[in-house]
Amino acid sequence: MACQTYPEIMRTRRAFFFTLLLILCNPARTLAASPVGQVAYELNYGGAGDPSVSLRITPKNPLPAPVDLVIPRSYPGGYSFVPYDSFVEDVHAFSPDSKTIACKKDADGPRWAIGQGSEKIARIEYRVNVGRMEDRLRDSVESSKIRKNYVGLLGYSVFGYIDGLQQASVNLQVDGPGDWPVLSTLDPRAIVQKRTVKTQAASYDVLADSQVVMGPGVQFRELPGKIDLLVAVYAERDEDVDAESRLAREALDRVQEYFGDTPFPAYTVLLELLQPREGHEYNFSQEHDTSGTFSLSVDGATNAHSPDSHRYSALFNYAHHMAHSWVPKRVWGVGYRPFNWEMTPVIETIWFNEGFGRYAGTQAIVAGLPEEERKARRERVITRTRGILNDAPPFIKRMPMTLLSQEASFLYATDFRTGMNIFGRGFLMAAEMDDRIQAQTGGKKSMRDAFRALLAWSATNQRAIQVEEMTRIISASTGVEVQDIVARWMEAPLR
């Protein structure tokens, strides 16, 4: 059988995914022609011993049948398939006069078909079994959690949407038990020291990429700054919350200074320090729109016995994921947005998301160090990253950047060879650009200027940036040509 070249493989895959999307799209079940209004979400947690949360979705006006309820199977930056729909139970829908409307689960997809004929849908209700979710999902950062005095919910793991209303504005109400404090990261400066919080989101995407935290087991710290910081810590062992909060504050200040703008008024750190469960994986973190989930084993706690290396590691971890609130949340490449919540999207530019984002976080941290230490730390990171690429299997070394990114869209963490090599290539591309820019400008310009120009472009254009556009912006903003660097890395530089 004839073998395809890599360009032919990529063209074949693009054609396949385009055809697949056409097959999956069902015009009869979209509301694209309907005016986009408001949608009310209500989330309720009843209290100790209940492993589930209850959800209600109420559109501003009753919707004509049929509609589809969709539960995510992927999330931004996850690069994996996560069947959150398998933890959804008791889906019910009701007409304006509270009559029950039929709901049928799709045999394969994460959809419930609701209603038929002349029926009107006034609200949809369901439950999410969070206890079963944590049992089945072994990666600690993929799952929401319910403990005796703590509930930590990842928005995309519990909030579904009515297909066609993703762009509708959202009113969210969260109810907790008794006098539990309740927090939504949609408005982290409004911790509610009682059972109910109300807030808003501009769209479903913003709602889904937020978190809900509640319970007397959570310790809160508020640290004002150019971007206000809220730290919410649930720890199953002693933790110096004040010291941890200072590390997070330092990281956020350095990242904000590096990018130079304040695109959101506040940022939330949700830190979970958990007693390990057999078979589960810990010490992962996940960025969100204006927050981060840092889900660690208790061994990652900060206390009086923590060595200096722990402090630097924690500082870097915070900065890395905070930087993602700029790259790729506010400047992104092909495939990242609009996000496909229903299946793992194919993204061509994970090297930009993860590699450039990681480089920005690294530079933000080392910028605050004395010059010799700054250079030494940066060089150590570059050396480790080159080691990843040098040790890669030959078939990965031969992959052009776009193909490797497409593979990592599904396998980033599952087969971390793809994840390490795609962020490694992006990181080293950015580092090589930075070295050239600083050398040719005598240190007057750097990749920091390039990042700021990219963010300004994105704020104006609000779309994915093409590789060619990115290259031109970096060159124009620094006065240094980088096209040859980009072209070389986009191929397979370590063949």
C-alpha positions as semicolon CSV with decimal commas, in nm:
position;residue;x (nm);y (nm);z (nm)
1;M;0,000;0,000;0,000
2;A;0,129;0,345;-0,091
3;C;0,241;0,563;0,198
4;Q;0,114;0,917;0,242
5;T;0,348;1,206;0,304
6;Y;0,290;1,422;0,615
7;P;0,123;1,703;0,412
8;E;-0,109;1,444;0,256
9;I;-0,188;1,301;0,598
10;M;-0,277;1,647;0,730
11;R;-0,500;1,721;0,430
12;T;-0,672;1,385;0,474
13;R;-0,732;1,451;0,845
14;R;-0,871;1,796;0,782
15;A;-1,110;1,654;0,523
16;F;-1,214;1,380;0,764
17;F;-1,287;1,614;1,053
18;F;-1,475;1,857;0,826
19;T;-1,692;1,570;0,699
20;L;-1,745;1,445;1,053
21;L;-1,863;1,786;1,168
22;L;-2,112;1,801;0,882
23;I;-2,248;1,460;0,979
24;L;-2,278;1,556;1,346
25;C;-2,449;1,889;1,284
26;N;-2,827;1,855;1,295
27;P;-2,990;2,176;1,172
28;A;-3,327;2,064;1,305
29;R;-3,193;2,078;1,658
30;T;-3,021;2,418;1,657
31;L;-3,160;2,749;1,768
32;A;-2,932;2,958;1,550
33;A;-3,229;3,134;1,396
34;S;-3,372;3,223;1,736
35;P;-3,284;3,551;1,906
36;V;-3,016;3,509;2,170
37;G;-3,149;3,616;2,508
38;Q;-3,075;3,526;2,866
39;V;-3,049;3,190;3,036
40;A;-3,081;3,137;3,411
41;Y;-2,876;2,864;3,579
42;E;-2,943;2,745;3,933
43;L;-2,702;2,512;4,112
44;N;-2,792;2,359;4,447
45;Y;-2,600;2,143;4,690
46;G;-2,820;2,000;4,963
47;G;-2,567;1,916;5,231
48;A;-2,338;1,663;5,397
49;G;-2,367;1,310;5,267
50;D;-2,511;1,402;4,928
51;P;-2,267;1,304;4,650
52;S;-2,457;1,505;4,387
53;V;-2,544;1,861;4,289
54;S;-2,870;1,968;4,123
55;L;-2,892;2,194;3,819
56;R;-3,177;2,387;3,660
57;I;-3,156;2,571;3,326
58;T;-3,431;2,821;3,248
59;P;-3,431;3,020;2,922
60;K;-3,578;3,369;2,942
61;N;-3,863;3,262;2,715
62;P;-3,996;2,908;2,664
63;L;-3,836;2,738;2,365
64;P;-4,018;2,555;2,086
65;A;-3,944;2,181;2,076
66;P;-3,723;2,006;1,991
67;V;-3,409;2,124;2,170
68;D;-3,093;1,946;2,279
69;L;-2,925;1,957;2,620
70;V;-2,550;1,912;2,574
71;I;-2,298;1,818;2,845
72;P;-1,927;1,882;2,774
73;R;-1,684;1,606;2,688
74;S;-1,382;1,833;2,663
75;Y;-1,251;2,155;2,812
76;P;-1,004;2,427;2,708
77;G;-0,647;2,323;2,774
78;G;-0,744;1,967;2,864
79;Y;-0,663;1,816;2,525
80;S;-0,852;1,500;2,610
81;F;-1,189;1,327;2,604
82;V;-1,371;1,342;2,939
83;P;-1,723;1,188;2,947
84;Y;-1,887;1,428;3,192
85;D;-2,227;1,326;3,051
86;S;-2,184;0,980;3,207
87;F;-2,227;1,137;3,553
88;V;-2,552;1,317;3,466
89;E;-2,868;1,166;3,614
90;D;-3,243;1,234;3,632
91;V;-3,277;1,464;3,332
92;H;-3,626;1,618;3,326
93;A;-3,786;1,898;3,128
94;F;-4,104;2,093;3,190
95;S;-4,351;2,304;2,996
96;P;-4,466;2,651;3,114
97;D;-4,754;2,483;3,297
98;S;-4,512;2,235;3,463
99;K;-4,609;1,934;3,253
100;T;-4,332;1,679;3,203
101;I;-4,168;1,673;2,859
102;A;-3,993;1,365;2,721
103;C;-3,610;1,357;2,734
104;K;-3,408;1,096;2,546
105;K;-3,032;1,042;2,574
106;D;-2,837;1,004;2,251
107;A;-2,685;0,657;2,229
108;D;-2,338;0,790;2,145
109;G;-2,315;1,164;2,199
110;P;-2,349;1,377;2,516
111;R;-2,697;1,503;2,416
112;W;-3,048;1,468;2,544
113;A;-3,322;1,529;2,284
114;I;-3,603;1,718;2,456
115;G;-3,960;1,760;2,335
116;Q;-4,132;1,726;2,002
117;G;-4,413;1,871;1,798
118;S;-4,576;2,187;1,933
119;E;-4,442;2,157;2,288
120;K;-4,272;2,449;2,467
121;I;-3,975;2,392;2,698
122;A;-3,970;2,621;3,002
123;R;-3,690;2,459;3,204
124;I;-3,455;2,161;3,220
125;E;-3,340;1,995;3,541
126;Y;-3,078;1,730;3,612
127;R;-2,832;1,605;3,872
128;V;-2,457;1,544;3,851
129;N;-2,313;1,263;4,061
130;V;-1,984;1,423;4,166
131;G;-1,891;1,135;4,396
132;R;-1,900;0,891;4,106
133;M;-1,715;1,141;3,890
134;E;-1,420;1,152;4,128
135;D;-1,418;0,774;4,161
136;R;-1,405;0,724;3,783
137;L;-1,183;1,014;3,677
138;R;-0,839;0,940;3,815
139;D;-0,673;1,269;3,717
140;S;-0,741;1,496;4,012
141;V;-0,763;1,814;3,805
142;E;-1,031;1,671;3,571
143;S;-1,287;1,602;3,841
144;S;-1,505;1,808;4,069
145;K;-1,505;1,704;4,434
146;I;-1,742;1,676;4,729
147;R;-1,596;1,615;5,074
148;K;-1,741;1,646;5,424
149;N;-1,691;2,022;5,451
150;Y;-1,600;2,108;5,095
151;V;-1,745;2,128;4,746
152;G;-1,521;2,225;4,454
153;L;-1,689;2,226;4,113
154;L;-1,529;2,273;3,773
155;G;-1,784;2,460;3,564
156;Y;-1,757;2,242;3,255
157;S;-1,806;1,925;3,460
158;V;-2,153;2,028;3,580
159;F;-2,292;2,304;3,354
160;G;-2,457;2,185;3,035
161;Y;-2,608;2,409;2,770
162;I;-2,907;2,426;2,540
163;D;-2,771;2,390;2,189
164;G;-2,800;2,723;2,009
165;L;-2,796;2,936;2,325
166;Q;-2,422;2,925;2,392
167;Q;-2,393;3,300;2,325
168;A;-2,681;3,397;2,553
169;S;-2,591;3,590;2,866
170;V;-2,614;3,391;3,189
171;N;-2,759;3,465;3,531
172;L;-2,619;3,218;3,784
173;Q;-2,752;3,141;4,132
174;V;-2,565;2,899;4,360
175;D;-2,721;2,767;4,680
176;G;-2,526;2,585;4,948
177;P;-2,635;2,435;5,279
178;G;-2,692;2,629;5,598
179;D;-2,440;2,905;5,656
180;W;-2,170;2,767;5,426
181;P;-1,962;3,032;5,248
182;V;-2,016;3,019;4,872
183;L;-1,789;3,151;4,596
184;S;-1,817;3,169;4,219
185;T;-1,498;3,264;4,037
186;L;-1,716;3,472;3,804
187;D;-1,703;3,733;4,082
188;P;-1,426;3,639;4,326
189;R;-1,443;3,970;4,511
190;A;-1,790;3,882;4,637
191;I;-1,746;3,588;4,875
192;V;-2,089;3,524;5,023
193;Q;-2,079;3,417;5,385
194;K;-2,421;3,255;5,355
195;R;-2,589;2,994;5,146
196;T;-2,664;3,184;4,823
197;V;-2,458;3,371;4,566
198;K;-2,584;3,538;4,248
199;T;-2,366;3,646;3,960
200;Q;-2,353;3,675;3,580
201;A;-2,154;3,552;3,280
202;A;-2,139;3,697;2,932
203;S;-2,192;3,357;2,768
204;Y;-2,189;2,983;2,827
205;D;-1,816;2,968;2,748
206;V;-1,741;3,204;3,037
207;L;-1,975;3,014;3,271
208;A;-1,826;2,676;3,182
209;D;-1,469;2,797;3,239
210;S;-1,549;2,917;3,592
211;Q;-1,553;2,734;3,925
212;V;-1,782;2,712;4,227
213;V;-1,638;2,662;4,575
214;M;-1,823;2,626;4,904
215;G;-1,794;2,486;5,252
216;P;-1,654;2,553;5,600
217;G;-1,344;2,355;5,505
218;V;-1,229;2,631;5,270
219;Q;-0,990;2,901;5,387
220;F;-1,006;3,229;5,195
221;R;-0,749;3,505;5,158
222;E;-0,802;3,831;4,970
223;L;-0,490;4,009;4,844
224;P;-0,552;4,335;4,655
225;G;-0,329;4,449;4,370
226;K;-0,339;4,572;4,012
227;I;-0,534;4,251;3,959
228;D;-0,702;4,156;4,284
229;L;-0,625;3,802;4,403
230;L;-0,850;3,564;4,592
231;V;-0,696;3,244;4,725
232;A;-0,932;2,962;4,826
233;V;-0,757;2,668;4,996
234;Y;-0,899;2,331;5,092
235;A;-0,627;2,133;5,270
236;E;-0,647;1,784;5,421
237;R;-0,320;1,846;5,606
238;D;-0,161;2,151;5,771
239;E;-0,097;2,426;5,519
240;D;0,045;2,776;5,567
241;V;-0,230;2,954;5,377
242;D;-0,075;3,297;5,429
243;A;0,263;3,188;5,288
244;E;0,092;3,014;4,996
245;S;-0,113;3,326;4,925
246;R;0,198;3,542;4,919
247;L;0,354;3,309;4,660
248;A;0,043;3,333;4,444
249;R;0,036;3,712;4,483
250;E;0,402;3,737;4,378
251;A;0,342;3,515;4,075
252;L;0,038;3,714;3,961
253;D;0,223;4,045;4,001
254;R;0,516;3,922;3,792
255;V;0,294;3,782;3,518
256;Q;0,084;4,100;3,504
257;E;0,397;4,312;3,485
258;Y;0,536;4,097;3,204
259;F;0,226;4,132;2,987
260;G;0,168;4,489;3,097
261;D;-0,213;4,501;3,099
262;T;-0,502;4,421;3,331
263;P;-0,763;4,245;3,115
264;F;-0,966;4,128;3,417
265;P;-1,016;4,286;3,759
266;A;-0,956;3,979;3,974
267;Y;-0,805;3,631;3,963
268;T;-0,883;3,327;4,179
269;V;-0,647;3,051;4,291
270;L;-0,832;2,738;4,397
271;L;-0,579;2,518;4,578
272;E;-0,675;2,163;4,678
273;L;-0,432;1,964;4,895
274;L;-0,574;1,613;4,906
275;Q;-0,496;1,286;5,080
276;P;-0,409;1,052;4,791
277;R;-0,665;0,795;4,681
278;E;-0,541;0,468;4,538
279;G;-0,506;0,478;4,163
280;H;-0,554;0,855;4,138
281;E;-0,302;1,100;3,995
282;Y;-0,223;1,428;4,171
283;N;-0,005;1,736;4,139
284;F;-0,170;1,874;3,827
285;S;-0,299;2,224;3,764
286;Q;-0,545;2,367;3,513
287;E;-0,588;2,721;3,388
288;H;-0,928;2,882;3,340
289;D;-1,043;3,215;3,203
290;T;-0,966;3,421;3,515
291;S;-0,870;3,152;3,764
292;G;-0,669;2,836;3,812
293;T;-0,732;2,500;3,978
294;F;-0,424;2,361;4,155
295;S;-0,509;2,007;4,263
296;L;-0,216;1,858;4,456
297;S;-0,147;1,581;4,702
298;V;-0,085;1,687;5,061
299;D;0,288;1,644;4,993
300;G;0,267;1,972;4,801
301;A;0,162;2,171;5,106
302;T;0,358;2,483;5,200
303;N;0,466;2,487;5,564
304;A;0,760;2,569;5,789
305;H;0,951;2,264;5,661
306;S;0,922;2,348;5,290
307;P;1,266;2,394;5,126
308;D;1,352;2,686;4,898
309;S;1,314;2,457;4,597
310;H;0,948;2,406;4,692
311;R;0,893;2,780;4,698
312;Y;1,040;2,830;4,351
313;S;0,852;2,532;4,211
314;A;0,521;2,663;4,349
315;L;0,598;3,012;4,220
316;F;0,668;2,878;3,871
317;N;0,355;2,659;3,871
318;Y;0,137;2,956;3,961
319;A;0,302;3,182;3,704
320;H;0,281;2,920;3,428
321;H;-0,094;2,873;3,465
322;M;-0,165;3,240;3,533
323;A;0,016;3,324;3,208
324;H;-0,238;3,107;3,026
325;S;-0,504;3,364;3,118
326;W;-0,326;3,577;2,858
327;V;-0,189;3,306;2,624
328;P;-0,407;3,143;2,489
329;K;-0,712;3,283;2,668
330;R;-0,664;3,631;2,515
331;V;-0,449;3,561;2,213
332;W;-0,488;3,222;2,050
333;G;-0,408;3,020;1,741
334;V;-0,605;2,809;1,496
335;G;-0,842;2,555;1,648
336;Y;-0,861;2,690;2,002
337;R;-1,173;2,904;1,958
338;P;-1,464;2,883;1,913
339;F;-1,429;2,593;2,155
340;N;-1,600;2,262;2,083
341;W;-1,731;2,145;2,419
342;E;-1,892;1,834;2,273
343;M;-1,581;1,657;2,145
344;T;-1,207;1,705;2,168
345;P;-1,123;1,978;1,916
346;V;-0,834;1,944;1,672
347;I;-0,594;2,230;1,749
348;E;-0,304;2,314;1,519
349;T;-0,132;2,556;1,756
350;I;-0,087;2,384;2,092
351;W;0,282;2,474;2,056
352;F;0,172;2,838;2,090
353;N;-0,078;2,776;2,371
354;E;0,157;2,571;2,585
355;G;0,505;2,655;2,463
356;F;0,472;3,031;2,432
357;G;0,254;3,044;2,745
358;R;0,515;2,848;2,939
359;Y;0,793;3,072;2,809
360;A;0,606;3,386;2,916
361;G;0,549;3,244;3,265
362;T;0,916;3,148;3,295
363;Q;1,035;3,490;3,186
364;A;0,793;3,661;3,421
365;I;0,939;3,471;3,716
366;V;1,310;3,501;3,632
367;A;1,272;3,872;3,551
368;G;1,250;3,939;3,923
369;L;1,581;3,766;4,001
370;P;1,937;3,905;4,005
371;E;2,095;3,895;3,658
372;E;2,327;3,600;3,714
373;E;2,060;3,389;3,879
374;R;1,811;3,491;3,610
375;K;2,043;3,374;3,333
376;A;2,129;3,051;3,515
377;R;1,769;2,954;3,583
378;R;1,662;3,035;3,227
379;E;1,947;2,828;3,085
380;R;1,861;2,532;3,309
381;V;1,502;2,536;3,181
382;I;1,620;2,556;2,819
383;T;1,866;2,270;2,873
384;R;1,595;2,048;3,028
385;T;1,360;2,131;2,743
386;R;1,619;2,048;2,479
387;G;1,670;1,718;2,657
388;I;1,301;1,635;2,610
389;L;1,328;1,689;2,237
390;N;1,659;1,505;2,204
391;D;1,520;1,201;2,387
392;A;1,201;1,184;2,179
393;P;1,135;0,873;1,965
394;P;1,247;0,917;1,603
395;F;0,890;0,916;1,468
396;I;0,801;1,214;1,690
397;K;1,117;1,397;1,584
398;R;1,007;1,358;1,223
399;M;0,662;1,509;1,282
400;P;0,608;1,866;1,161
401;M;0,472;2,101;1,426
402;T;0,114;2,110;1,297
403;L;0,080;1,731;1,287
404;L;0,229;1,691;1,635
405;S;-0,013;1,952;1,765
406;Q;-0,305;1,767;1,608
407;E;-0,196;1,445;1,779
408;A;-0,154;1,627;2,111
409;S;-0,512;1,757;2,077
410;F;-0,622;1,412;2,195
411;L;-0,315;1,267;2,364
412;Y;-0,142;1,557;2,542
413;A;-0,149;1,398;2,887
414;T;-0,250;1,042;2,797
415;D;0,067;0,999;2,590
416;F;0,275;1,278;2,738
417;R;0,542;1,231;2,474
418;T;0,314;1,440;2,253
419;G;0,253;1,696;2,528
420;M;0,617;1,738;2,628
421;N;0,741;1,763;2,271
422;I;0,479;2,010;2,153
423;F;0,526;2,249;2,445
424;G;0,902;2,193;2,426
425;R;0,919;2,297;2,062
426;G;0,704;2,605;2,122
427;F;0,910;2,702;2,427
428;L;1,241;2,673;2,242
429;M;1,104;2,861;1,940
430;A;1,008;3,152;2,169
431;A;1,346;3,134;2,347
432;E;1,535;3,144;2,017
433;M;1,333;3,445;1,904
434;D;1,399;3,619;2,235
435;D;1,773;3,562;2,211
436;R;1,786;3,707;1,861
437;I;1,566;4,004;1,945
438;Q;1,768;4,099;2,251
439;A;2,100;4,047;2,070
440;Q;2,003;4,262;1,769
441;T;1,846;4,540;1,976
442;G;2,107;4,552;2,248
443;G;1,850;4,441;2,503
444;K;1,610;4,726;2,421
445;K;1,348;4,483;2,287
446;S;1,247;4,130;2,383
447;M;0,968;3,876;2,345
448;R;0,782;4,076;2,608
449;D;0,728;4,347;2,347
450;A;0,612;4,081;2,102
451;F;0,361;3,934;2,348
452;R;0,217;4,278;2,418
453;A;0,179;4,343;2,045
454;L;0,009;4,006;1,994
455;L;-0,235;4,078;2,277
456;A;-0,314;4,420;2,132
457;W;-0,379;4,264;1,790
458;S;-0,610;4,003;1,943
459;A;-0,805;4,261;2,145
460;T;-0,879;4,443;1,820
461;N;-0,944;4,145;1,592
462;Q;-1,099;3,888;1,830
463;R;-1,013;3,584;1,618
464;A;-0,749;3,316;1,587
465;I;-0,414;3,447;1,476
466;Q;-0,256;3,273;1,178
467;V;0,109;3,169;1,202
468;E;0,203;3,413;0,925
469;E;0,028;3,698;1,107
470;M;0,197;3,609;1,434
471;T;0,536;3,610;1,264
472;R;0,477;3,953;1,108
473;I;0,357;4,104;1,437
474;I;0,659;3,975;1,630
475;S;0,896;4,109;1,366
476;A;0,720;4,446;1,337
477;S;0,692;4,502;1,713
478;T;1,060;4,426;1,779
479;G;1,224;4,534;1,454
480;V;1,385;4,192;1,422
481;E;1,304;3,938;1,149
482;V;1,202;3,598;1,289
483;Q;1,038;3,432;0,988
484;D;1,325;3,186;0,939
485;I;1,302;3,073;1,303
486;V;0,930;3,008;1,273
487;A;0,967;2,827;0,940
488;R;1,237;2,596;1,076
489;W;1,043;2,503;1,391
490;M;0,722;2,451;1,195
491;E;0,901;2,169;1,014
492;A;1,085;1,901;1,208
493;P;1,410;2,061;1,329
494;L;1,538;1,747;1,503
495;R;1,498;1,499;1,221
